[in-house]
Coordinates of C-alpha atoms in Angstrom, one line a residue:
X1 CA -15.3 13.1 68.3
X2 CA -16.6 11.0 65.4
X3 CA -15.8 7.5 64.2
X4 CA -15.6 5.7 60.9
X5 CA -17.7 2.4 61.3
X6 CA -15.0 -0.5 60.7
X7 CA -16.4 -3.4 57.8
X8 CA -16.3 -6.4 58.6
X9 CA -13.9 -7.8 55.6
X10 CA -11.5 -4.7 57.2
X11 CA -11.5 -6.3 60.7
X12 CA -10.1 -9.8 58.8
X13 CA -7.8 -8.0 56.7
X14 CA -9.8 -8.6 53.5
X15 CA -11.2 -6.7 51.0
X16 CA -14.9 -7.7 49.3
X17 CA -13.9 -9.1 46.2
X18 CA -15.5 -6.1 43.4
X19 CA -18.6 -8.0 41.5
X20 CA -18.1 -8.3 38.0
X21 CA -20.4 -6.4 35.9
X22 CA -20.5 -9.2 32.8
X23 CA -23.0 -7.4 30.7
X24 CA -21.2 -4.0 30.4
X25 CA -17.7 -6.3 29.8
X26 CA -19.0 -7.9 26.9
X27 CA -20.8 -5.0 25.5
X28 CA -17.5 -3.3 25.8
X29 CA -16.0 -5.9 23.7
X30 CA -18.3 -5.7 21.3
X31 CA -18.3 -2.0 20.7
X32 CA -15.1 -1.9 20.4
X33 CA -14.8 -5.0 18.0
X34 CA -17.5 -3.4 16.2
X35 CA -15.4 -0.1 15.3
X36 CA -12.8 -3.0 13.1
X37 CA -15.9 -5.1 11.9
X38 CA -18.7 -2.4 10.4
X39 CA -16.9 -1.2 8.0
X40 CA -15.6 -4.4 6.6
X41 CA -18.6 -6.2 7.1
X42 CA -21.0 -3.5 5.1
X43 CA -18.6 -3.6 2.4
X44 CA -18.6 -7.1 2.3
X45 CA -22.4 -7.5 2.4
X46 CA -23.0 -4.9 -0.7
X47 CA -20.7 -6.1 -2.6
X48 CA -20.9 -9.9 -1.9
X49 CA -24.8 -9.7 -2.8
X50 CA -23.9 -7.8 -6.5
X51 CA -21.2 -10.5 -7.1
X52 CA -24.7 -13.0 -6.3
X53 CA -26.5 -11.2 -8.8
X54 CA -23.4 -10.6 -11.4
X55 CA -25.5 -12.1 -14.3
X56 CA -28.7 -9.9 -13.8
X57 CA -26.8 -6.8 -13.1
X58 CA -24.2 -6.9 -15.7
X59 CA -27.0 -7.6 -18.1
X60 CA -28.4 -4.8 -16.7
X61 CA -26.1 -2.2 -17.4
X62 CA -25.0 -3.9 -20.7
X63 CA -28.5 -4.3 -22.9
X64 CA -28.4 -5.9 -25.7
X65 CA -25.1 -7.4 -24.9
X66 CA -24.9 -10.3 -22.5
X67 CA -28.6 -11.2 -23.2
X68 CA -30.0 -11.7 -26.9
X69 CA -33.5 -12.2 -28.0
X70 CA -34.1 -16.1 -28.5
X71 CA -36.2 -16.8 -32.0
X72 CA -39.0 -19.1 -32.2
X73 CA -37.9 -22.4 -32.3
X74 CA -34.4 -21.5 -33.0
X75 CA -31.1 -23.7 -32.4
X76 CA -27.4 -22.5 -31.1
X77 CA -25.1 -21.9 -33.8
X78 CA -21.7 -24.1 -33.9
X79 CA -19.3 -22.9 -31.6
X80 CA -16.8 -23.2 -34.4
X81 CA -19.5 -20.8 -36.7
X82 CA -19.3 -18.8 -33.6
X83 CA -15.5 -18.8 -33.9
X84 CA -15.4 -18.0 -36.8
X85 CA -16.9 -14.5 -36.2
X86 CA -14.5 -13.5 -33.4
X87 CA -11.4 -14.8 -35.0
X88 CA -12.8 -12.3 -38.5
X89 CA -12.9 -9.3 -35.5
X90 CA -9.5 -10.2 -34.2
X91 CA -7.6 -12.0 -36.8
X92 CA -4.7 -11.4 -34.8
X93 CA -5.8 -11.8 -31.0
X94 CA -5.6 -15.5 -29.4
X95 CA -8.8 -17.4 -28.5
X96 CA -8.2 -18.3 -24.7
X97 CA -11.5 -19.5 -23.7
X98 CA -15.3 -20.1 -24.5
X99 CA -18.2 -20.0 -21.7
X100 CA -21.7 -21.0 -23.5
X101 CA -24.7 -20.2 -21.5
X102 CA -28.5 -21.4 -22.0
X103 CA -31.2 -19.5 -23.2
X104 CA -30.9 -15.6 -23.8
X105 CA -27.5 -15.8 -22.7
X106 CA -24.9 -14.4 -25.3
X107 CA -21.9 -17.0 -26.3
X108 CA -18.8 -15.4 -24.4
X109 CA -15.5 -15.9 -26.3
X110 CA -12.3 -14.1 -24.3
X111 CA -9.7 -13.5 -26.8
X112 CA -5.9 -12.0 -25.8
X113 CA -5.3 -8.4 -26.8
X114 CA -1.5 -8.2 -26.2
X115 CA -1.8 -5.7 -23.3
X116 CA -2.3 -8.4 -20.5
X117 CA -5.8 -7.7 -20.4
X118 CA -8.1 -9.7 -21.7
X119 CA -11.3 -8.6 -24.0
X120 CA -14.9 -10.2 -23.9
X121 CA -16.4 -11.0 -26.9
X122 CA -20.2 -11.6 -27.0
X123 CA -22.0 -13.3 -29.6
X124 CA -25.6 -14.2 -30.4
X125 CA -25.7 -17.7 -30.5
X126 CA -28.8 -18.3 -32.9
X127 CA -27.7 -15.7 -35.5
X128 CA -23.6 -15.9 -35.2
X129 CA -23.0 -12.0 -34.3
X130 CA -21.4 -9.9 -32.4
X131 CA -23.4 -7.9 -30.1
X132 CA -20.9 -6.3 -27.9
X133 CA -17.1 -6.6 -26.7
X134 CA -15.8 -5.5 -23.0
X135 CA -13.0 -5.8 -20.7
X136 CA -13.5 -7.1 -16.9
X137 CA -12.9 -3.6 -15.5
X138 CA -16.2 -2.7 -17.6
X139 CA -18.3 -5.3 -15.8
X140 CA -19.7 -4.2 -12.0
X141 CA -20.1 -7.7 -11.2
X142 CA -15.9 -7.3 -11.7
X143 CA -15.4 -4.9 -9.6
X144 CA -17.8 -6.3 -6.8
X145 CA -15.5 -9.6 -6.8
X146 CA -12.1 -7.4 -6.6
X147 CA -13.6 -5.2 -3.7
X148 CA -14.9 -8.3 -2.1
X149 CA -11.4 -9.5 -2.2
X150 CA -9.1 -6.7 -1.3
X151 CA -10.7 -3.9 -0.8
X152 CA -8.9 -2.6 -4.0
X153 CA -5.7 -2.6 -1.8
X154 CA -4.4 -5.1 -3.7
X155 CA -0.6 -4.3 -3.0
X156 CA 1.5 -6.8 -1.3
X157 CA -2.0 -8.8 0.5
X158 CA -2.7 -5.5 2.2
X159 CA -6.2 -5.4 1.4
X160 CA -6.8 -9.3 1.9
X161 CA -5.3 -8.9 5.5
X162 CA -7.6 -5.7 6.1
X163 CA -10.4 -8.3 5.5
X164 CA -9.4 -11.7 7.1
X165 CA -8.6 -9.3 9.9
X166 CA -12.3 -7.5 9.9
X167 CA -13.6 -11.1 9.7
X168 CA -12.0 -12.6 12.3
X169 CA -13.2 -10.0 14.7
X170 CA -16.5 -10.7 13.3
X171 CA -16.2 -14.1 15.0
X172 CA -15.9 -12.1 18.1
X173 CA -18.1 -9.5 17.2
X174 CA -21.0 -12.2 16.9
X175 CA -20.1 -14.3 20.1
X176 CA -20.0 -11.2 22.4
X177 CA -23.7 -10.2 20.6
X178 CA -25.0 -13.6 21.8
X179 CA -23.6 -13.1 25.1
X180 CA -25.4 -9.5 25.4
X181 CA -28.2 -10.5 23.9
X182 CA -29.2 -12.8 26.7
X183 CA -27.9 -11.0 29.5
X184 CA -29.2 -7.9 28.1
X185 CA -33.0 -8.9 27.7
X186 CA -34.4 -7.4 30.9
X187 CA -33.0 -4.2 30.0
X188 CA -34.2 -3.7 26.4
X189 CA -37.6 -4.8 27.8
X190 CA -37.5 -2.1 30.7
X191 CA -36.4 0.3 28.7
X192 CA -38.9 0.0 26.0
X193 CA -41.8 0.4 28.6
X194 CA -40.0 3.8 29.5
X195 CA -40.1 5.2 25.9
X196 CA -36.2 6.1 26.6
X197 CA -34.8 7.2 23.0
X198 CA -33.7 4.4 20.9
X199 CA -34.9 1.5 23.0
X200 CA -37.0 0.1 19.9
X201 CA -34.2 0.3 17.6
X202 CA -31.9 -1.4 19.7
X203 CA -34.3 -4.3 20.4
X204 CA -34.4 -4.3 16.5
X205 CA -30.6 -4.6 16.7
X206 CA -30.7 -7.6 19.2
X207 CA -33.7 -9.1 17.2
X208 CA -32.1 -8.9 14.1
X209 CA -28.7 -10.1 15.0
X210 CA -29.2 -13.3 16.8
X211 CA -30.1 -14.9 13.7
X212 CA -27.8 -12.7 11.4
X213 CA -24.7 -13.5 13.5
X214 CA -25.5 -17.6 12.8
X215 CA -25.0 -16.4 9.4
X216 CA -22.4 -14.4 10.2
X217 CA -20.1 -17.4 11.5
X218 CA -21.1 -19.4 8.9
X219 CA -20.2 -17.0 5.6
X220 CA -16.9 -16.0 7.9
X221 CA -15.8 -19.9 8.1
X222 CA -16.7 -20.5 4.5
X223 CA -14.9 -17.8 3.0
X224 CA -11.8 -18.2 5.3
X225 CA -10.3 -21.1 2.6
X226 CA -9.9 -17.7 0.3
X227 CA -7.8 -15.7 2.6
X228 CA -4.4 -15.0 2.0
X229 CA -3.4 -15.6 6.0
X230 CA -5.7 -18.6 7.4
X231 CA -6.4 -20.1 3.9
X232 CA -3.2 -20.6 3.2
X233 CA -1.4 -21.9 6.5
X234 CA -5.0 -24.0 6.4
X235 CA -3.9 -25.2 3.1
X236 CA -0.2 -25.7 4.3
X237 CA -0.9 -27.8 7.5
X238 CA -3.5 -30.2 5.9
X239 CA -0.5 -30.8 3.5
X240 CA 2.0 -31.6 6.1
X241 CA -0.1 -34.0 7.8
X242 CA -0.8 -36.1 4.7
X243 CA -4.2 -34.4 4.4
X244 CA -4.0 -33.2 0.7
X245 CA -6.9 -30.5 0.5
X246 CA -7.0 -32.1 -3.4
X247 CA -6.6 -35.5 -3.2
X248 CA -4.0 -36.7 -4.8
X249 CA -3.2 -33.8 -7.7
X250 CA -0.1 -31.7 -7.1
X251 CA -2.0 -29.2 -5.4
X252 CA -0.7 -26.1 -5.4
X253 CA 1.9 -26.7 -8.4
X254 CA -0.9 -27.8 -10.6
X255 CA -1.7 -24.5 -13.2
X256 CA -5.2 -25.3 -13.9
X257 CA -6.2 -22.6 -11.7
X258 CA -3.8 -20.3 -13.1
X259 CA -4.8 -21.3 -16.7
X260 CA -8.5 -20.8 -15.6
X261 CA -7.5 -17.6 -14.0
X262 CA -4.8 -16.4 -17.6
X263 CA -8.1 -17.1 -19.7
X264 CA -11.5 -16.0 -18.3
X265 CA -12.8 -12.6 -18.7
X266 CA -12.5 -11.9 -15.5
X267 CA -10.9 -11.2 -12.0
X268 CA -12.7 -13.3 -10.3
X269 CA -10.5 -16.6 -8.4
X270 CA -10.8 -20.2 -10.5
X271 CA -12.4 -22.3 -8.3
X272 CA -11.2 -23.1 -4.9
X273 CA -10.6 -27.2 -5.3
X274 CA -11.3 -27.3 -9.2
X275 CA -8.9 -25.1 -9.7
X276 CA -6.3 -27.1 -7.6
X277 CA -6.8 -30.3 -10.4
X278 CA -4.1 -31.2 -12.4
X279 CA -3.2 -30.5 -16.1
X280 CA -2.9 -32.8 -18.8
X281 CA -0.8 -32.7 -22.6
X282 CA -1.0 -33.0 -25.9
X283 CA 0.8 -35.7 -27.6
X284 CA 0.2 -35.7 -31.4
X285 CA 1.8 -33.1 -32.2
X286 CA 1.9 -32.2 -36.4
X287 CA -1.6 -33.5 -36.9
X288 CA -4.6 -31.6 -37.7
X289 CA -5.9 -30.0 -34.5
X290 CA -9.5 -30.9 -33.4
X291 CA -12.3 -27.9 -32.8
X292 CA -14.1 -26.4 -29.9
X293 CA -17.2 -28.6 -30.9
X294 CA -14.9 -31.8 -31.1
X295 CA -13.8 -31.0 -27.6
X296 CA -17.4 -30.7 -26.2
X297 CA -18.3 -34.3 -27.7
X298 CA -15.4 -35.9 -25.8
X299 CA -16.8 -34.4 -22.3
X300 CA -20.5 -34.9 -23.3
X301 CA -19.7 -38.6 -24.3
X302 CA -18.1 -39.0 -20.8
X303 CA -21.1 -37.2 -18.9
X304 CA -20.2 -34.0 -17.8
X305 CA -23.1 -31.7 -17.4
X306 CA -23.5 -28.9 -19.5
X307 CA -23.2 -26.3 -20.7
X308 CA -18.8 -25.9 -20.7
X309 CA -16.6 -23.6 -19.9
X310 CA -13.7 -24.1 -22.6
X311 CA -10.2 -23.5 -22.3
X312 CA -7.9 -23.5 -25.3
X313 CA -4.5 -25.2 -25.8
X314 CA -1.9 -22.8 -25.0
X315 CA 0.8 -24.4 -26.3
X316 CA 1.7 -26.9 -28.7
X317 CA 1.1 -29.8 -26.0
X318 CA -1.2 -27.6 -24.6
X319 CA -5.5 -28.9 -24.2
X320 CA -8.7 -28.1 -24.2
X321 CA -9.7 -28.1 -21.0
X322 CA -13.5 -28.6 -20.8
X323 CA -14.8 -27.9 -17.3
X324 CA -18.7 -28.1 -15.9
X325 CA -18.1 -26.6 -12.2
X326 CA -19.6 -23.4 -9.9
X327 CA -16.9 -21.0 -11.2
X328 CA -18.3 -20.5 -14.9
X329 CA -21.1 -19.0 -13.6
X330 CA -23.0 -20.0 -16.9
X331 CA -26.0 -22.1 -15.5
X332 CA -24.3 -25.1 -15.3
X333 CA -25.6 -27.7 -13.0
X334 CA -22.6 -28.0 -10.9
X335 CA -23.0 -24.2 -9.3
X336 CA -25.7 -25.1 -7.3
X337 CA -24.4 -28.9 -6.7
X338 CA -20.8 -28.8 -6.3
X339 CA -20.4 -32.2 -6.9
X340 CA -21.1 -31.9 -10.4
X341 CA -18.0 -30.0 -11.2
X342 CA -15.6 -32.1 -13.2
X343 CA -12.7 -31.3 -15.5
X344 CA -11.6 -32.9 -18.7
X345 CA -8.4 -32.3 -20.6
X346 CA -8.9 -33.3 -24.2
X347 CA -5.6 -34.2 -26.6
X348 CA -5.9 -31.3 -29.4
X349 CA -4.7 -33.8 -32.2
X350 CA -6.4 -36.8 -31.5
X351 CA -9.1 -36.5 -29.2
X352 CA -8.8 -38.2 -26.5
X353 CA -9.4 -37.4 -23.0
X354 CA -6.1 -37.2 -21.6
X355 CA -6.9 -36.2 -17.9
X356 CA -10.1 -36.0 -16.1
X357 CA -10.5 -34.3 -12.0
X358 CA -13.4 -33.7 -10.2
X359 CA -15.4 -33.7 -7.2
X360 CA -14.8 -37.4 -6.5
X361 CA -11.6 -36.6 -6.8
X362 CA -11.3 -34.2 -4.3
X363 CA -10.3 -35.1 -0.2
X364 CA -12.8 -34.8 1.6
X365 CA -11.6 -31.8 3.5
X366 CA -11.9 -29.9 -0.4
X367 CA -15.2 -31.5 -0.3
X368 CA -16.7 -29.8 2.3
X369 CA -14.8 -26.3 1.6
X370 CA -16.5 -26.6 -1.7
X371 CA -20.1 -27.6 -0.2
X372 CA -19.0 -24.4 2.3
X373 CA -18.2 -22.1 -0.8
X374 CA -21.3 -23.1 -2.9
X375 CA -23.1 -21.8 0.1
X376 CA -21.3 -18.6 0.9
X377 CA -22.0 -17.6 -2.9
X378 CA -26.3 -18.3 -2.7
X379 CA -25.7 -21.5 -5.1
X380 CA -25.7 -24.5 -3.4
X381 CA -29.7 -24.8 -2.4
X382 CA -31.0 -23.0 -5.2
X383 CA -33.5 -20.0 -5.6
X384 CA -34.0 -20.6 -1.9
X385 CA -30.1 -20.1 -1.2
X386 CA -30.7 -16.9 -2.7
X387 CA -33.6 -15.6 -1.5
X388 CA -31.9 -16.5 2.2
X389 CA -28.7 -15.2 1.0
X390 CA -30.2 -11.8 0.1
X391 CA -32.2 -11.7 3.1
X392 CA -28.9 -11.8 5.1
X393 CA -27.2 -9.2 3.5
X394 CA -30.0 -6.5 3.9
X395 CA -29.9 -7.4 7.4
X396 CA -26.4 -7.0 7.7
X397 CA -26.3 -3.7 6.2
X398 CA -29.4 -2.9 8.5
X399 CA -26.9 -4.5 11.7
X400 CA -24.1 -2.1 10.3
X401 CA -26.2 0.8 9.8
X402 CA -28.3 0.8 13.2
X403 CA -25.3 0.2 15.8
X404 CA -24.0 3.8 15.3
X405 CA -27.0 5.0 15.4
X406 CA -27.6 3.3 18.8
X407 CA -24.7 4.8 19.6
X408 CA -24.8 8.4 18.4
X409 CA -28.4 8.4 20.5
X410 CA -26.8 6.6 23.4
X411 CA -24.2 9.4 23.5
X412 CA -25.7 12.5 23.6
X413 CA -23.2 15.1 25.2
X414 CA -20.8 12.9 26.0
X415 CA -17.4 12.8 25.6
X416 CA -14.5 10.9 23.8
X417 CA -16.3 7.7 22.0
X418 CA -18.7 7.4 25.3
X419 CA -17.7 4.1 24.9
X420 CA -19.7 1.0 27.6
X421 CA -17.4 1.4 31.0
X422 CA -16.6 -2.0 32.4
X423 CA -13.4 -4.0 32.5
X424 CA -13.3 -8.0 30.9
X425 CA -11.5 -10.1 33.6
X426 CA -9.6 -11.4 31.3
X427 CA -6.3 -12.3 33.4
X428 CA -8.3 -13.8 36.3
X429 CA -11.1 -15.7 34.4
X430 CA -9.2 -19.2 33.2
X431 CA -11.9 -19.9 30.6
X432 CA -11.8 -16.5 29.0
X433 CA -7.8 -17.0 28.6
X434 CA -8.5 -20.2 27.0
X435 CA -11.0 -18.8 24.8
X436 CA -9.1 -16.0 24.0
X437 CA -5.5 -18.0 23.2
X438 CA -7.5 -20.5 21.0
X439 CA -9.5 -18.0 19.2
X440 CA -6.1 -16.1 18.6
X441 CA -4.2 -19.6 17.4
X442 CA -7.1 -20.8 15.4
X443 CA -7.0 -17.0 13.5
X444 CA -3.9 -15.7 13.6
X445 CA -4.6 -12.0 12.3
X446 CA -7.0 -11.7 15.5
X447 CA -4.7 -13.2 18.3
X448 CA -2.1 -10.5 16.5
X449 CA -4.4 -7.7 16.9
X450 CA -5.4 -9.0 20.3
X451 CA -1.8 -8.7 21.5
X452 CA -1.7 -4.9 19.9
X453 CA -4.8 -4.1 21.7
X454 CA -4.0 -5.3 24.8
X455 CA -0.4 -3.9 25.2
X456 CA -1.5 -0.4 23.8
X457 CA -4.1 -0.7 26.4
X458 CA -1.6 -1.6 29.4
X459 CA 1.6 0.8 28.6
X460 CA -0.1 3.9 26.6
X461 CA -4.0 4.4 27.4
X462 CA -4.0 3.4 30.7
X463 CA -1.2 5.4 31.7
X464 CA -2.2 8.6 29.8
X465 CA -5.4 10.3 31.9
X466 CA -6.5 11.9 28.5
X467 CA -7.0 8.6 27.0
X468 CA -8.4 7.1 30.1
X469 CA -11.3 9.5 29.6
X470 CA -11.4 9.4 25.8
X471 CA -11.7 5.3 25.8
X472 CA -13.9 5.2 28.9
X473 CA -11.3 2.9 30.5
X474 CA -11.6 2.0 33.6

């Protein structure tokens, strides 16, 4: 007869407590993370880094209209001269706005065409001609900005959640790397010596994404403030507490943003804290109205850097609104140093500056979301801002491109997603919980999708054997 050795821990009663395997747990977090964040992220990356280059590339595709041939030792036109021409084109279309530029860059004038959309007019500045006309859905740079933003699922937020929620799991996506990374080192290195398929690319990966996720968190907090979700409960809460994110303007029932926003020529969001400023009125009503070039002497005379972006007077007690700030995009000063950005609203019958708000205006929560923003966009520390800022979106789209490539090697003839088999501890590690719960309150679109996950993952997949095998739980 034959006997089964007895354990020790059976002789006590007690069972050896199973050892966690902590690399495969996070690695399972972050594939699975991964499936939200990749497509989102690569999106974001494309298009974020054509919004970056919006002036080269919409120039680009446009010749002849957004860029002119500067003469020898020739001067800029009058805007009013300027005017003149667009108003002979469309003697029946509203001005709204002006945005002068430096250099070769063509004088924009947006003008109203009755159908809700607005029209671009371009005009050589040095000889006072039109050299093209186009609507925002023409421009790449446009489109860029709106698929940046929503995904083009613009109805009822849909699209803005799709991303807030891709970019909060990028948070995660990024922590869980830096966890693997370290714990995985030893691994990548054995495995390279081996030749085993798709070692060096996934060193690459690891490589490449410890310094791209760095980025990653910072471009994800930055760019939170535009979310319809976490900006605007961020926007709300700083409120309640007496923590204005604007200092002390009306906030959000100013309408300089939406004025910015009625009047440019394009979709692209007025700027986060600028456009937050409040508006200022017209008081002489009956007198002669001043022009655009009256209005750009009031903000020169008070220091404003230039060149302007001009608003028009909407209304009878309407102004001109002169701004110098990062959202023009027309070489201005202040889109590389945010605190630059100033607006002045200028009496249309007398001339006199009837409101001025800018940076020192701003709280300085607004202050550093602006500093934050300035960043995100490859503005605030010049061509070097760029160049870092391009470098990071290549290596994005190289991070979103390789993992599934890791992964299709990794899975040869396997089946279901041959996803990393482990289990987080979640429920019995106290510091994971309390990561977790504050990661989930601090974004709210995550700790939603956290719950989802985790009860389809308790009452459906790990009840089902089919699913078992198809999501490698175990």
């Amino acid at each position: 007869m034959t006997t089964t050795p007895t354990l020790p821990s059976e002789l006590d009663g007690r069972r050896q407590p199973r050892r966690t395997n902590w690399f495969a747990a996070f690695w399972r977090w972050h594939f699975y993370g991964s499936l939200i964040v990749i497509p989102v992220l690569f999106v974001l990356a494309v298009t974020g880094m054509t919004y970056m280059f919006r002036a080269e590339v919409d120039a680009w595709t446009h010749p002849g209209v957004l860029r002119v041939e500067v003469p020898p030792e020739a001067t800029r036109a009058p805007l009013v001269e300027q005017e003149a021409v667009v108003r002979a084109a469309h003697p029946d279309a509203p001005v709204l706005s002006v945005v002068i530029g430096l250099g070769d860059r063509s004088t924009v004038f947006v003008v109203g065409n009755g159908d809700g959309d607005n029209l671009n007019v371009y005009v050589d500045p040095y000889r006072s001609r039109i050299t093209g006309e186009l609507t925002a859905d023409q421009l790449i740079s446009d489109w860029a900005e709106r698929i940046h933003g929503d995904l083009l699922i613009g109805e009822d937020g849909i699209g803005d959640r799709i991303v807030e929620l891709g970019a909060s799991w990028a948070i995660v996506l990024t922590i869980t790397g830096f966890i693997i990374f370290f714990l995985g080192r030893r691994p990548r290195r054995g495995a390279v010596r081996k030749g085993i398929s798709g070692a060096r690319l996934r060193g690459l990966h690891a490589i490449v994404g410890l310094p791209v996720g760095i980025g990653i968190l910072m471009l994800v907090l930055s760019g939170l403030p535009w979310t319809g979700v976490w900006g605007s409960a961020a926007q709300s809460v700083a409120a309640g507490n007496g923590l204005s994110l604007w200092g002390e303007d009306p906030g959000a029932e100013s309408s300089l943003g939406e004025r910015m926003e009625d009047t440019s020529g394009t979709s692209a969001p007025a700027g986060w804290a600028i456009g937050n400023g409040p508006m200022g009125t017209s008081g002489g009503a009956g007198t002669a109205m001043i022009t655009v070039d009256d209005a750009t002497a009031v903000a020169r005379s008070l220091g404003a850097p230039e060149p302007y972006s001009i608003m028009y007077p909407e209304n009878g007690t309407g102004v001109f609104t002169v701004t110098a700030s990062q959202w023009s995009d027309n070489g201005n000063p202040a889109e590389s140093d945010v605190a630059q950005e100033v607006a002045i609203h200028i009496d249309q019958y007398t001339g006199d500056a009837v409101g001025e708000y800018g940076y020192a205006d701003y709280s300085p929560a607004a202050k550093a979301v602006s500093q934050g923003i300035a960043i995100h966009e490859g503005r605030r520390l010049g061509v070097i801002n760029t160049i870092g800022s391009t470098l990071f979106c290549l290596a994005v789209m190289f991070m979103c491109v390789s993992a599934p490539i890791m992964w299709w090697t990794r899975r040869g003839s396997a089946s279901g997603l041959a996803a990393p088999r482990a289990k987080l501890p979640l429920w019995g590690n106290w510091l994971l919980v309390a990561v977790m719960a504050g990661l989930g309150v601090f974004l709210p679109l995550f700790g939603l999708s956290l719950i989802v996950v985790l009860v389809l993952d308790q009452l459906l997949i790990r009840r089902l054997p089919r699913m078992r095998r198809f999501f490698g739980t175990v």
